[in-house]
Amino acid sequence: MTARLLLNIMQVLVVMLFSPLLKGVISRLKAIIQSKRGPSIWQPYYDLYKLFRKDEVISTDASWIFRAAPLVSFAVPLLVTLLIPVLTGFPLTWAFMGDMLGGGFILSLGGFFATLAAMDTASPYGQMGSSRTRMVSFLAEPVLMCVFFVVSLVAGATIPYIVNHAWYMGGKSVIYPSHVLVVIAFFMVILAETGRIPVDNPDGHFELAMIDESKSLEYSGKGFALIKWGGYMKLFVLMTIFMNVLVTPWGLATAVTAPALTLAVLSLLLKMLAGAVLIVIIESTLAKLRLFRVAEFLGMAFVISLLGLITYFIGV
Amino acid sequence: MLYATALKLLGVLGALLLLETLFMLAVRQMRGIIRLYAIHSLLLAISAAVVGYVTGMYHLYLVAGLTLLFKVLAIPYSLERVIHDTILEKREIHFVFGVPGSLLIGGLLCLLAYFTSIRLVYPGDTLARLLLSVGAAVALLGLFIMVGRQEAVPQISGLLIMENGVILIAVVTAFGLPLIAEFGLFLDVLVGALLLGVLVMRLQRHNETTAVGMLRRLKG
């Protein structure tokens, strides 16, 4: 019992510590592809360190929501971490607290608070950004639903640990037509939800074109650091679900021993590196879509996931 | 073991073919459409080769080779050469239904193809169950690409996609046509694509546009 509790905490720590690294690696790889040298992969850590030491400026008209939002968006990915297999293949203490749908709800709670906070200061850019974020995420919702349907049909459950187990131990094949379609649709949703390139430009600093970034425009100091870190963790958590539950359910620790856990951390980092390379390839070859083309991108994801569902039912 | 893996591979190839066709439904750039057609044909060639391996019908390797030669290399290359840059460089294509609408209709067409073709399959026939519905869906989607675009080049690509779907159906149900008919078919497609390319060029020279959806009446 205590061992499982400790492991749960360790999973949270791994997500907290390594998520800025993922971001740093992505930026560095992107710079290398653009034949620049790029910032060090530790740059996000320096940024966070700097921001945590800075003073915070908050508008006198801002309400408690503005102060609470950074904490919520920091805490939400950590809560989801409790539900998903990050390091271990066996369920941990809070594994049955919620399923994939629950995780989706928790993540959208973070988005909800960020939206409220962006509207709280009445900055026009914040409001524009929050309405755009809402548009993207409500278009992403049906895709997620279809993905969860297929996953739950195949694995017989929506608890991430059980799904992972079904693919890892239960002899269910990962190479399956419906599975391939669902994986692709889910990846498109991850790109949309974390504000990566075909939907939003994470490096853009032009306020009128921002979608995800504009929500944190009003923040400074510690609040900004928390929001940034929360964003890194959200990407890390979604990539973990993508890799550990859907694409590569192997390489998780099956025993509570130090070497097994070290191996699990290493394999997780390797998977994240593979994910980072995939994201970098996509970001370097595609251009950002115009805002109203986002509906086309996510519509495509929806049709793909729907086909996955139908393919499963036809039994192909 | 190898046999089972090959069957799995076929399933995945079918999913990718369907995906590729859906991408063609959404893409707006003319050059992009021709490139996507090349990839589509490549997937078809691999599928034909795998079906050949699974069934032991080795002349399907030849079908795969011909597909590679004609549809992956010759037709896209010649279409890009024949059709002038002024046509290909134009980036936006008019859709009759808009992209999200086309995608939804495409999804519905896939459903139609799935539910009708699954009834045509003999129960033990794994191969046909894997790919017949995909072939039917690809053919229907090709037809829809032809109907739903107001530009000549995407309409050509729709025709070619439809033909790919029909070839896939032939490969999985009848294991391809007799070799001589196969040759004739491939040459037909090549010549057809070339002729259509030339027609598009004439259209461009005559009307200074290839937006055939705008044509209302025939002129002498």
JSON list of C-alpha atoms in Angstrom, two decimals, chain B:
[
{"chain": "B", "resi": 1, "resn": "MET", "atom": "CA", "xyz": [2.94, -16.48, -38.13]},
{"chain": "B", "resi": 2, "resn": "LEU", "atom": "CA", "xyz": [4.16, -14.60, -41.17]},
{"chain": "B", "resi": 3, "resn": "TYR", "atom": "CA", "xyz": [0.78, -15.19, -42.79]},
{"chain": "B", "resi": 4, "resn": "ALA", "atom": "CA", "xyz": [-1.07, -13.69, -39.81]},
{"chain": "B", "resi": 5, "resn": "THR", "atom": "CA", "xyz": [1.26, -10.69, -39.80]},
{"chain": "B", "resi": 6, "resn": "ALA", "atom": "CA", "xyz": [0.65, -10.20, -43.51]},
{"chain": "B", "resi": 7, "resn": "LEU", "atom": "CA", "xyz": [-3.11, -10.20, -42.91]},
{"chain": "B", "resi": 8, "resn": "LYS", "atom": "CA", "xyz": [-2.69, -7.62, -40.13]},
{"chain": "B", "resi": 9, "resn": "LEU", "atom": "CA", "xyz": [-0.55, -5.54, -42.43]},
{"chain": "B", "resi": 10, "resn": "LEU", "atom": "CA", "xyz": [-3.32, -5.69, -45.03]},
{"chain": "B", "resi": 11, "resn": "GLY", "atom": "CA", "xyz": [-5.83, -4.37, -42.51]},
{"chain": "B", "resi": 12, "resn": "VAL", "atom": "CA", "xyz": [-3.57, -1.47, -41.66]},
{"chain": "B", "resi": 13, "resn": "LEU", "atom": "CA", "xyz": [-2.90, -0.79, -45.34]},
{"chain": "B", "resi": 14, "resn": "GLY", "atom": "CA", "xyz": [-6.66, -0.67, -45.91]},
{"chain": "B", "resi": 15, "resn": "ALA", "atom": "CA", "xyz": [-7.05, 1.85, -43.10]},
{"chain": "B", "resi": 16, "resn": "LEU", "atom": "CA", "xyz": [-4.22, 3.96, -44.53]},
{"chain": "B", "resi": 17, "resn": "LEU", "atom": "CA", "xyz": [-5.75, 3.84, -48.03]},
{"chain": "B", "resi": 18, "resn": "LEU", "atom": "CA", "xyz": [-9.03, 5.10, -46.65]},
{"chain": "B", "resi": 19, "resn": "LEU", "atom": "CA", "xyz": [-7.23, 7.81, -44.71]},
{"chain": "B", "resi": 20, "resn": "GLU", "atom": "CA", "xyz": [-5.30, 8.88, -47.78]},
{"chain": "B", "resi": 21, "resn": "THR", "atom": "CA", "xyz": [-8.53, 9.14, -49.79]},
{"chain": "B", "resi": 22, "resn": "LEU", "atom": "CA", "xyz": [-10.08, 11.27, -47.06]},
{"chain": "B", "resi": 23, "resn": "PHE", "atom": "CA", "xyz": [-7.04, 13.55, -47.15]},
{"chain": "B", "resi": 24, "resn": "MET", "atom": "CA", "xyz": [-7.56, 13.94, -50.89]},
{"chain": "B", "resi": 25, "resn": "LEU", "atom": "CA", "xyz": [-11.11, 14.97, -50.12]},
{"chain": "B", "resi": 26, "resn": "ALA", "atom": "CA", "xyz": [-9.86, 17.82, -47.96]},
{"chain": "B", "resi": 27, "resn": "VAL", "atom": "CA", "xyz": [-6.75, 19.04, -49.74]},
{"chain": "B", "resi": 28, "resn": "ARG", "atom": "CA", "xyz": [-6.87, 22.31, -51.64]},
{"chain": "B", "resi": 29, "resn": "GLN", "atom": "CA", "xyz": [-3.61, 22.48, -53.55]},
{"chain": "B", "resi": 30, "resn": "MET", "atom": "CA", "xyz": [-3.56, 20.99, -57.05]},
{"chain": "B", "resi": 31, "resn": "ARG", "atom": "CA", "xyz": [0.02, 19.81, -56.84]},
{"chain": "B", "resi": 32, "resn": "GLY", "atom": "CA", "xyz": [-0.79, 18.31, -53.46]},
{"chain": "B", "resi": 33, "resn": "ILE", "atom": "CA", "xyz": [-3.61, 16.33, -55.02]},
{"chain": "B", "resi": 34, "resn": "ILE", "atom": "CA", "xyz": [-1.31, 14.81, -57.63]},
{"chain": "B", "resi": 35, "resn": "ARG", "atom": "CA", "xyz": [1.31, 13.91, -54.99]},
{"chain": "B", "resi": 36, "resn": "LEU", "atom": "CA", "xyz": [-1.35, 12.38, -52.76]},
{"chain": "B", "resi": 37, "resn": "TYR", "atom": "CA", "xyz": [-2.51, 10.32, -55.72]},
{"chain": "B", "resi": 38, "resn": "ALA", "atom": "CA", "xyz": [1.03, 8.98, -56.10]},
{"chain": "B", "resi": 39, "resn": "ILE", "atom": "CA", "xyz": [1.09, 7.94, -52.42]},
{"chain": "B", "resi": 40, "resn": "HIS", "atom": "CA", "xyz": [-2.38, 6.42, -52.79]},
{"chain": "B", "resi": 41, "resn": "SER", "atom": "CA", "xyz": [-1.15, 4.30, -55.69]},
{"chain": "B", "resi": 42, "resn": "LEU", "atom": "CA", "xyz": [1.94, 3.31, -53.73]},
{"chain": "B", "resi": 43, "resn": "LEU", "atom": "CA", "xyz": [-0.29, 1.99, -50.93]},
{"chain": "B", "resi": 44, "resn": "LEU", "atom": "CA", "xyz": [-2.35, 0.14, -53.54]},
{"chain": "B", "resi": 45, "resn": "ALA", "atom": "CA", "xyz": [0.80, -1.42, -55.00]},
{"chain": "B", "resi": 46, "resn": "ILE", "atom": "CA", "xyz": [1.95, -2.60, -51.56]},
{"chain": "B", "resi": 47, "resn": "SER", "atom": "CA", "xyz": [-1.52, -4.01, -50.85]},
{"chain": "B", "resi": 48, "resn": "ALA", "atom": "CA", "xyz": [-1.51, -5.90, -54.15]},
{"chain": "B", "resi": 49, "resn": "ALA", "atom": "CA", "xyz": [1.91, -7.35, -53.38]},
{"chain": "B", "resi": 50, "resn": "VAL", "atom": "CA", "xyz": [0.82, -8.44, -49.89]},
{"chain": "B", "resi": 51, "resn": "VAL", "atom": "CA", "xyz": [-2.37, -9.99, -51.27]},
{"chain": "B", "resi": 52, "resn": "GLY", "atom": "CA", "xyz": [-0.15, -11.81, -53.77]},
{"chain": "B", "resi": 53, "resn": "TYR", "atom": "CA", "xyz": [1.99, -13.11, -50.93]},
{"chain": "B", "resi": 54, "resn": "VAL", "atom": "CA", "xyz": [-1.00, -14.16, -48.82]},
{"chain": "B", "resi": 55, "resn": "THR", "atom": "CA", "xyz": [-2.83, -15.97, -51.60]},
{"chain": "B", "resi": 56, "resn": "GLY", "atom": "CA", "xyz": [0.19, -17.30, -53.44]},
{"chain": "B", "resi": 57, "resn": "MET", "atom": "CA", "xyz": [-1.02, -15.68, -56.66]},
{"chain": "B", "resi": 58, "resn": "TYR", "atom": "CA", "xyz": [2.35, -14.50, -57.78]},
{"chain": "B", "resi": 59, "resn": "HIS", "atom": "CA", "xyz": [1.17, -12.61, -60.84]},
{"chain": "B", "resi": 60, "resn": "LEU", "atom": "CA", "xyz": [-0.18, -10.05, -58.38]},
{"chain": "B", "resi": 61, "resn": "TYR", "atom": "CA", "xyz": [3.46, -9.04, -57.84]},
{"chain": "B", "resi": 62, "resn": "LEU", "atom": "CA", "xyz": [3.42, -8.02, -61.47]},
{"chain": "B", "resi": 63, "resn": "VAL", "atom": "CA", "xyz": [0.24, -6.01, -60.89]},
{"chain": "B", "resi": 64, "resn": "ALA", "atom": "CA", "xyz": [2.01, -4.31, -57.99]},
{"chain": "B", "resi": 65, "resn": "GLY", "atom": "CA", "xyz": [5.02, -3.59, -60.18]},
{"chain": "B", "resi": 66, "resn": "LEU", "atom": "CA", "xyz": [2.84, -2.18, -62.96]},
{"chain": "B", "resi": 67, "resn": "THR", "atom": "CA", "xyz": [0.97, -0.01, -60.46]},
{"chain": "B", "resi": 68, "resn": "LEU", "atom": "CA", "xyz": [4.30, 1.26, -59.19]},
{"chain": "B", "resi": 69, "resn": "LEU", "atom": "CA", "xyz": [5.55, 2.00, -62.68]},
{"chain": "B", "resi": 70, "resn": "PHE", "atom": "CA", "xyz": [2.41, 3.56, -64.12]},
{"chain": "B", "resi": 71, "resn": "LYS", "atom": "CA", "xyz": [0.51, 5.11, -61.26]},
{"chain": "B", "resi": 72, "resn": "VAL", "atom": "CA", "xyz": [3.20, 6.06, -58.80]},
{"chain": "B", "resi": 73, "resn": "LEU", "atom": "CA", "xyz": [5.72, 7.31, -61.35]},
{"chain": "B", "resi": 74, "resn": "ALA", "atom": "CA", "xyz": [4.38, 7.78, -64.88]},
{"chain": "B", "resi": 75, "resn": "ILE", "atom": "CA", "xyz": [0.94, 9.30, -64.38]},
{"chain": "B", "resi": 76, "resn": "PRO", "atom": "CA", "xyz": [1.80, 11.83, -61.63]},
{"chain": "B", "resi": 77, "resn": "TYR", "atom": "CA", "xyz": [4.98, 12.79, -63.49]},
{"chain": "B", "resi": 78, "resn": "SER", "atom": "CA", "xyz": [3.25, 13.25, -66.82]},
{"chain": "B", "resi": 79, "resn": "LEU", "atom": "CA", "xyz": [0.32, 15.10, -65.27]},
{"chain": "B", "resi": 80, "resn": "GLU", "atom": "CA", "xyz": [2.75, 17.50, -63.65]},
{"chain": "B", "resi": 81, "resn": "ARG", "atom": "CA", "xyz": [4.60, 17.90, -66.95]},
{"chain": "B", "resi": 82, "resn": "VAL", "atom": "CA", "xyz": [1.56, 18.19, -69.20]},
{"chain": "B", "resi": 83, "resn": "ILE", "atom": "CA", "xyz": [-0.44, 20.53, -67.06]},
{"chain": "B", "resi": 84, "resn": "HIS", "atom": "CA", "xyz": [1.06, 23.96, -67.13]},
{"chain": "B", "resi": 85, "resn": "ASP", "atom": "CA", "xyz": [2.42, 25.61, -64.00]},
{"chain": "B", "resi": 86, "resn": "THR", "atom": "CA", "xyz": [-0.13, 28.40, -64.24]},
{"chain": "B", "resi": 87, "resn": "ILE", "atom": "CA", "xyz": [-2.85, 25.88, -63.48]},
{"chain": "B", "resi": 88, "resn": "LEU", "atom": "CA", "xyz": [-0.96, 24.02, -60.79]},
{"chain": "B", "resi": 89, "resn": "GLU", "atom": "CA", "xyz": [0.25, 27.08, -58.94]},
{"chain": "B", "resi": 90, "resn": "LYS", "atom": "CA", "xyz": [-3.27, 28.27, -58.26]},
{"chain": "B", "resi": 91, "resn": "ARG", "atom": "CA", "xyz": [-3.68, 27.32, -54.66]},
{"chain": "B", "resi": 92, "resn": "GLU", "atom": "CA", "xyz": [-7.36, 27.40, -53.82]},
{"chain": "B", "resi": 93, "resn": "ILE", "atom": "CA", "xyz": [-9.87, 24.99, -55.26]},
{"chain": "B", "resi": 94, "resn": "HIS", "atom": "CA", "xyz": [-13.57, 25.67, -55.08]},
{"chain": "B", "resi": 95, "resn": "PHE", "atom": "CA", "xyz": [-15.54, 23.03, -53.27]},
{"chain": "B", "resi": 96, "resn": "VAL", "atom": "CA", "xyz": [-19.23, 22.55, -53.89]},
{"chain": "B", "resi": 97, "resn": "PHE", "atom": "CA", "xyz": [-19.88, 21.55, -50.27]},
{"chain": "B", "resi": 98, "resn": "GLY", "atom": "CA", "xyz": [-16.96, 23.11, -48.37]},
{"chain": "B", "resi": 99, "resn": "VAL", "atom": "CA", "xyz": [-14.35, 20.99, -46.65]},
{"chain": "B", "resi": 100, "resn": "PRO", "atom": "CA", "xyz": [-16.19, 20.00, -43.43]},
{"chain": "B", "resi": 101, "resn": "GLY", "atom": "CA", "xyz": [-19.30, 19.20, -45.44]},
{"chain": "B", "resi": 102, "resn": "SER", "atom": "CA", "xyz": [-17.32, 17.14, -47.94]},
{"chain": "B", "resi": 103, "resn": "LEU", "atom": "CA", "xyz": [-15.65, 15.26, -45.11]},
{"chain": "B", "resi": 104, "resn": "LEU", "atom": "CA", "xyz": [-18.95, 14.44, -43.47]},
{"chain": "B", "resi": 105, "resn": "ILE", "atom": "CA", "xyz": [-20.44, 13.28, -46.77]},
{"chain": "B", "resi": 106, "resn": "GLY", "atom": "CA", "xyz": [-17.25, 11.29, -47.34]},
{"chain": "B", "resi": 107, "resn": "GLY", "atom": "CA", "xyz": [-17.70, 9.65, -43.95]},
{"chain": "B", "resi": 108, "resn": "LEU", "atom": "CA", "xyz": [-21.29, 8.77, -44.82]},
{"chain": "B", "resi": 109, "resn": "LEU", "atom": "CA", "xyz": [-20.17, 7.30, -48.15]},
{"chain": "B", "resi": 110, "resn": "CYS", "atom": "CA", "xyz": [-17.66, 5.16, -46.27]},
{"chain": "B", "resi": 111, "resn": "LEU", "atom": "CA", "xyz": [-20.46, 3.92, -44.03]},
{"chain": "B", "resi": 112, "resn": "LEU", "atom": "CA", "xyz": [-22.56, 3.09, -47.08]},
{"chain": "B", "resi": 113, "resn": "ALA", "atom": "CA", "xyz": [-19.69, 1.20, -48.66]},
{"chain": "B", "resi": 114, "resn": "TYR", "atom": "CA", "xyz": [-18.95, -0.66, -45.43]},
{"chain": "B", "resi": 115, "resn": "PHE", "atom": "CA", "xyz": [-22.48, -1.76, -44.73]},
{"chain": "B", "resi": 116, "resn": "THR", "atom": "CA", "xyz": [-23.23, -2.83, -48.28]},
{"chain": "B", "resi": 117, "resn": "SER", "atom": "CA", "xyz": [-19.99, -4.60, -49.08]},
{"chain": "B", "resi": 118, "resn": "ILE", "atom": "CA", "xyz": [-19.80, -6.51, -45.80]},
{"chain": "B", "resi": 119, "resn": "ARG", "atom": "CA", "xyz": [-22.92, -8.37, -46.94]},
{"chain": "B", "resi": 120, "resn": "LEU", "atom": "CA", "xyz": [-21.27, -9.44, -50.16]},
{"chain": "B", "resi": 121, "resn": "VAL", "atom": "CA", "xyz": [-18.46, -11.25, -48.41]},
{"chain": "B", "resi": 122, "resn": "TYR", "atom": "CA", "xyz": [-18.42, -15.00, -48.00]},
{"chain": "B", "resi": 123, "resn": "PRO", "atom": "CA", "xyz": [-18.11, -15.61, -44.23]},
{"chain": "B", "resi": 124, "resn": "GLY", "atom": "CA", "xyz": [-14.71, -17.30, -44.22]},
{"chain": "B", "resi": 125, "resn": "ASP", "atom": "CA", "xyz": [-13.10, -14.91, -46.65]},
{"chain": "B", "resi": 126, "resn": "THR", "atom": "CA", "xyz": [-10.80, -12.85, -44.42]},
{"chain": "B", "resi": 127, "resn": "LEU", "atom": "CA", "xyz": [-9.12, -11.12, -47.29]},
{"chain": "B", "resi": 128, "resn": "ALA", "atom": "CA", "xyz": [-12.30, -9.79, -48.84]},
{"chain": "B", "resi": 129, "resn": "ARG", "atom": "CA", "xyz": [-13.62, -8.79, -45.43]},
{"chain": "B", "resi": 130, "resn": "LEU", "atom": "CA", "xyz": [-10.49, -6.73, -44.85]},
{"chain": "B", "resi": 131, "resn": "LEU", "atom": "CA", "xyz": [-10.30, -4.94, -48.15]},
{"chain": "B", "resi": 132, "resn": "LEU", "atom": "CA", "xyz": [-13.53, -5.20, -50.15]},
{"chain": "B", "resi": 133, "resn": "SER", "atom": "CA", "xyz": [-15.23, -2.51, -48.09]},
{"chain": "B", "resi": 134, "resn": "VAL", "atom": "CA", "xyz": [-12.13, -0.32, -48.38]},
{"chain": "B", "resi": 135, "resn": "GLY", "atom": "CA", "xyz": [-12.12, -0.73, -52.14]},
{"chain": "B", "resi": 136, "resn": "ALA", "atom": "CA", "xyz": [-15.81, 0.14, -52.39]},
{"chain": "B", "resi": 137, "resn": "ALA", "atom": "CA", "xyz": [-15.33, 3.16, -50.12]},
{"chain": "B", "resi": 138, "resn": "VAL", "atom": "CA", "xyz": [-12.36, 4.37, -52.16]},
{"chain": "B", "resi": 139, "resn": "ALA", "atom": "CA", "xyz": [-14.34, 4.05, -55.39]},
{"chain": "B", "resi": 140, "resn": "LEU", "atom": "CA", "xyz": [-17.30, 5.96, -53.94]},
{"chain": "B", "resi": 141, "resn": "LEU", "atom": "CA", "xyz": [-15.04, 8.66, -52.51]},
{"chain": "B", "resi": 142, "resn": "GLY", "atom": "CA", "xyz": [-13.34, 9.01, -55.90]},
{"chain": "B", "resi": 143, "resn": "LEU", "atom": "CA", "xyz": [-16.74, 9.53, -57.48]},
{"chain": "B", "resi": 144, "resn": "PHE", "atom": "CA", "xyz": [-17.55, 12.12, -54.84]},
{"chain": "B", "resi": 145, "resn": "ILE", "atom": "CA", "xyz": [-14.24, 13.92, -55.45]},
{"chain": "B", "resi": 146, "resn": "MET", "atom": "CA", "xyz": [-15.20, 14.11, -59.12]},
{"chain": "B", "resi": 147, "resn": "VAL", "atom": "CA", "xyz": [-18.64, 15.48, -58.32]},
{"chain": "B", "resi": 148, "resn": "GLY", "atom": "CA", "xyz": [-17.70, 17.81, -55.52]},
{"chain": "B", "resi": 149, "resn": "ARG", "atom": "CA", "xyz": [-14.93, 19.82, -57.14]},
{"chain": "B", "resi": 150, "resn": "GLN", "atom": "CA", "xyz": [-15.30, 22.60, -59.63]},
{"chain": "B", "resi": 151, "resn": "GLU", "atom": "CA", "xyz": [-11.81, 22.28, -61.04]},
{"chain": "B", "resi": 152, "resn": "ALA", "atom": "CA", "xyz": [-10.62, 20.03, -63.85]},
{"chain": "B", "resi": 153, "resn": "VAL", "atom": "CA", "xyz": [-7.46, 18.66, -62.24]},
{"chain": "B", "resi": 154, "resn": "PRO", "atom": "CA", "xyz": [-9.12, 17.43, -59.04]},
{"chain": "B", "resi": 155, "resn": "GLN", "atom": "CA", "xyz": [-11.81, 15.85, -61.18]},
{"chain": "B", "resi": 156, "resn": "ILE", "atom": "CA", "xyz": [-9.15, 13.90, -63.07]},
{"chain": "B", "resi": 157, "resn": "SER", "atom": "CA", "xyz": [-7.67, 12.80, -59.76]},
{"chain": "B", "resi": 158, "resn": "GLY", "atom": "CA", "xyz": [-11.14, 11.72, -58.64]},
{"chain": "B", "resi": 159, "resn": "LEU", "atom": "CA", "xyz": [-11.45, 9.52, -61.71]},
{"chain": "B", "resi": 160, "resn": "LEU", "atom": "CA", "xyz": [-8.02, 8.02, -61.05]},
{"chain": "B", "resi": 161, "resn": "ILE", "atom": "CA", "xyz": [-8.85, 7.39, -57.40]},
{"chain": "B", "resi": 162, "resn": "MET", "atom": "CA", "xyz": [-12.06, 5.67, -58.42]},
{"chain": "B", "resi": 163, "resn": "GLU", "atom": "CA", "xyz": [-10.06, 3.47, -60.74]},
{"chain": "B", "resi": 164, "resn": "ASN", "atom": "CA", "xyz": [-7.68, 2.63, -57.89]},
{"chain": "B", "resi": 165, "resn": "GLY", "atom": "CA", "xyz": [-10.65, 1.53, -55.79]},
{"chain": "B", "resi": 166, "resn": "VAL", "atom": "CA", "xyz": [-11.92, -0.70, -58.57]},
{"chain": "B", "resi": 167, "resn": "ILE", "atom": "CA", "xyz": [-8.46, -2.26, -59.00]},
{"chain": "B", "resi": 168, "resn": "LEU", "atom": "CA", "xyz": [-8.35, -2.95, -55.26]},
{"chain": "B", "resi": 169, "resn": "ILE", "atom": "CA", "xyz": [-11.74, -4.67, -55.43]},
{"chain": "B", "resi": 170, "resn": "ALA", "atom": "CA", "xyz": [-10.53, -6.74, -58.40]},
{"chain": "B", "resi": 171, "resn": "VAL", "atom": "CA", "xyz": [-7.36, -7.70, -56.55]},
{"chain": "B", "resi": 172, "resn": "VAL", "atom": "CA", "xyz": [-9.08, -8.90, -53.38]},
{"chain": "B", "resi": 173, "resn": "THR", "atom": "CA", "xyz": [-12.07, -10.63, -54.94]},
{"chain": "B", "resi": 174, "resn": "ALA", "atom": "CA", "xyz": [-10.81, -12.02, -58.22]},
{"chain": "B", "resi": 175, "resn": "PHE", "atom": "CA", "xyz": [-7.05, -11.75, -57.52]},
{"chain": "B", "resi": 176, "resn": "GLY", "atom": "CA", "xyz": [-6.62, -9.46, -60.48]},
{"chain": "B", "resi": 177, "resn": "LEU", "atom": "CA", "xyz": [-7.52, -9.77, -64.11]},
{"chain": "B", "resi": 178, "resn": "PRO", "atom": "CA", "xyz": [-5.78, -11.94, -66.71]},
{"chain": "B", "resi": 179, "resn": "LEU", "atom": "CA", "xyz": [-2.37, -10.49, -67.35]},
{"chain": "B", "resi": 180, "resn": "ILE", "atom": "CA", "xyz": [-3.05, -9.24, -70.86]},
{"chain": "B", "resi": 181, "resn": "ALA", "atom": "CA", "xyz": [-6.20, -7.44, -69.72]},
{"chain": "B", "resi": 182, "resn": "GLU", "atom": "CA", "xyz": [-4.20, -5.98, -66.86]},
{"chain": "B", "resi": 183, "resn": "PHE", "atom": "CA", "xyz": [-1.65, -4.54, -69.28]},
{"chain": "B", "resi": 184, "resn": "GLY", "atom": "CA", "xyz": [-4.41, -3.08, -71.43]},
{"chain": "B", "resi": 185, "resn": "LEU", "atom": "CA", "xyz": [-6.04, -1.53, -68.41]},
{"chain": "B", "resi": 186, "resn": "PHE", "atom": "CA", "xyz": [-2.88, 0.14, -67.18]},
{"chain": "B", "resi": 187, "resn": "LEU", "atom": "CA", "xyz": [-2.11, 1.54, -70.63]},
{"chain": "B", "resi": 188, "resn": "ASP", "atom": "CA", "xyz": [-5.70, 2.77, -70.89]},
{"chain": "B", "resi": 189, "resn": "VAL", "atom": "CA", "xyz": [-5.40, 4.62, -67.63]},
{"chain": "B", "resi": 190, "resn": "LEU", "atom": "CA", "xyz": [-2.09, 6.16, -68.64]},
{"chain": "B", "resi": 191, "resn": "VAL", "atom": "CA", "xyz": [-3.41, 7.31, -72.00]},
{"chain": "B", "resi": 192, "resn": "GLY", "atom": "CA", "xyz": [-6.64, 8.51, -70.41]},
{"chain": "B", "resi": 193, "resn": "ALA", "atom": "CA", "xyz": [-4.78, 10.58, -67.85]},
{"chain": "B", "resi": 194, "resn": "LEU", "atom": "CA", "xyz": [-2.57, 12.08, -70.55]},
{"chain": "B", "resi": 195, "resn": "LEU", "atom": "CA", "xyz": [-5.56, 12.94, -72.76]},
{"chain": "B", "resi": 196, "resn": "LEU", "atom": "CA", "xyz": [-7.35, 14.54, -69.84]},
{"chain": "B", "resi": 197, "resn": "GLY", "atom": "CA", "xyz": [-4.23, 16.54, -69.09]},
{"chain": "B", "resi": 198, "resn": "VAL", "atom": "CA", "xyz": [-4.12, 17.80, -72.67]},
{"chain": "B", "resi": 199, "resn": "LEU", "atom": "CA", "xyz": [-7.82, 18.66, -72.50]},
{"chain": "B", "resi": 200, "resn": "VAL", "atom": "CA", "xyz": [-7.21, 20.65, -69.34]},
{"chain": "B", "resi": 201, "resn": "MET", "atom": "CA", "xyz": [-4.46, 22.55, -71.13]},
{"chain": "B", "resi": 202, "resn": "ARG", "atom": "CA", "xyz": [-6.82, 23.35, -74.02]},
{"chain": "B", "resi": 203, "resn": "LEU", "atom": "CA", "xyz": [-9.44, 24.47, -71.54]},
{"chain": "B", "resi": 204, "resn": "GLN", "atom": "CA", "xyz": [-6.92, 26.76, -69.90]},
{"chain": "B", "resi": 205, "resn": "ARG", "atom": "CA", "xyz": [-5.82, 28.23, -73.23]},
{"chain": "B", "resi": 206, "resn": "HIS", "atom": "CA", "xyz": [-9.39, 28.72, -74.39]},
{"chain": "B", "resi": 207, "resn": "ASN", "atom": "CA", "xyz": [-11.07, 30.03, -71.26]},
{"chain": "B", "resi": 208, "resn": "GLU", "atom": "CA", "xyz": [-8.09, 31.06, -69.14]},
{"chain": "B", "resi": 209, "resn": "THR", "atom": "CA", "xyz": [-9.49, 29.03, -66.30]},
{"chain": "B", "resi": 210, "resn": "THR", "atom": "CA", "xyz": [-9.93, 25.37, -65.45]},
{"chain": "B", "resi": 211, "resn": "ALA", "atom": "CA", "xyz": [-12.84, 25.96, -63.11]},
{"chain": "B", "resi": 212, "resn": "VAL", "atom": "CA", "xyz": [-15.18, 23.74, -65.07]},
{"chain": "B", "resi": 213, "resn": "GLY", "atom": "CA", "xyz": [-17.92, 24.27, -62.51]},
{"chain": "B", "resi": 214, "resn": "MET", "atom": "CA", "xyz": [-18.30, 27.74, -63.97]},
{"chain": "B", "resi": 215, "resn": "LEU", "atom": "CA", "xyz": [-18.96, 26.49, -67.49]},
{"chain": "B", "resi": 216, "resn": "ARG", "atom": "CA", "xyz": [-22.60, 26.95, -68.35]},
{"chain": "B", "resi": 217, "resn": "ARG", "atom": "CA", "xyz": [-22.86, 26.29, -72.07]},
{"chain": "B", "resi": 218, "resn": "LEU", "atom": "CA", "xyz": [-20.77, 24.78, -74.81]},
{"chain": "B", "resi": 219, "resn": "LYS", "atom": "CA", "xyz": [-19.05, 27.10, -77.22]},
{"chain": "B", "resi": 220, "resn": "GLY", "atom": "CA", "xyz": [-17.98, 26.30, -80.77]}
]
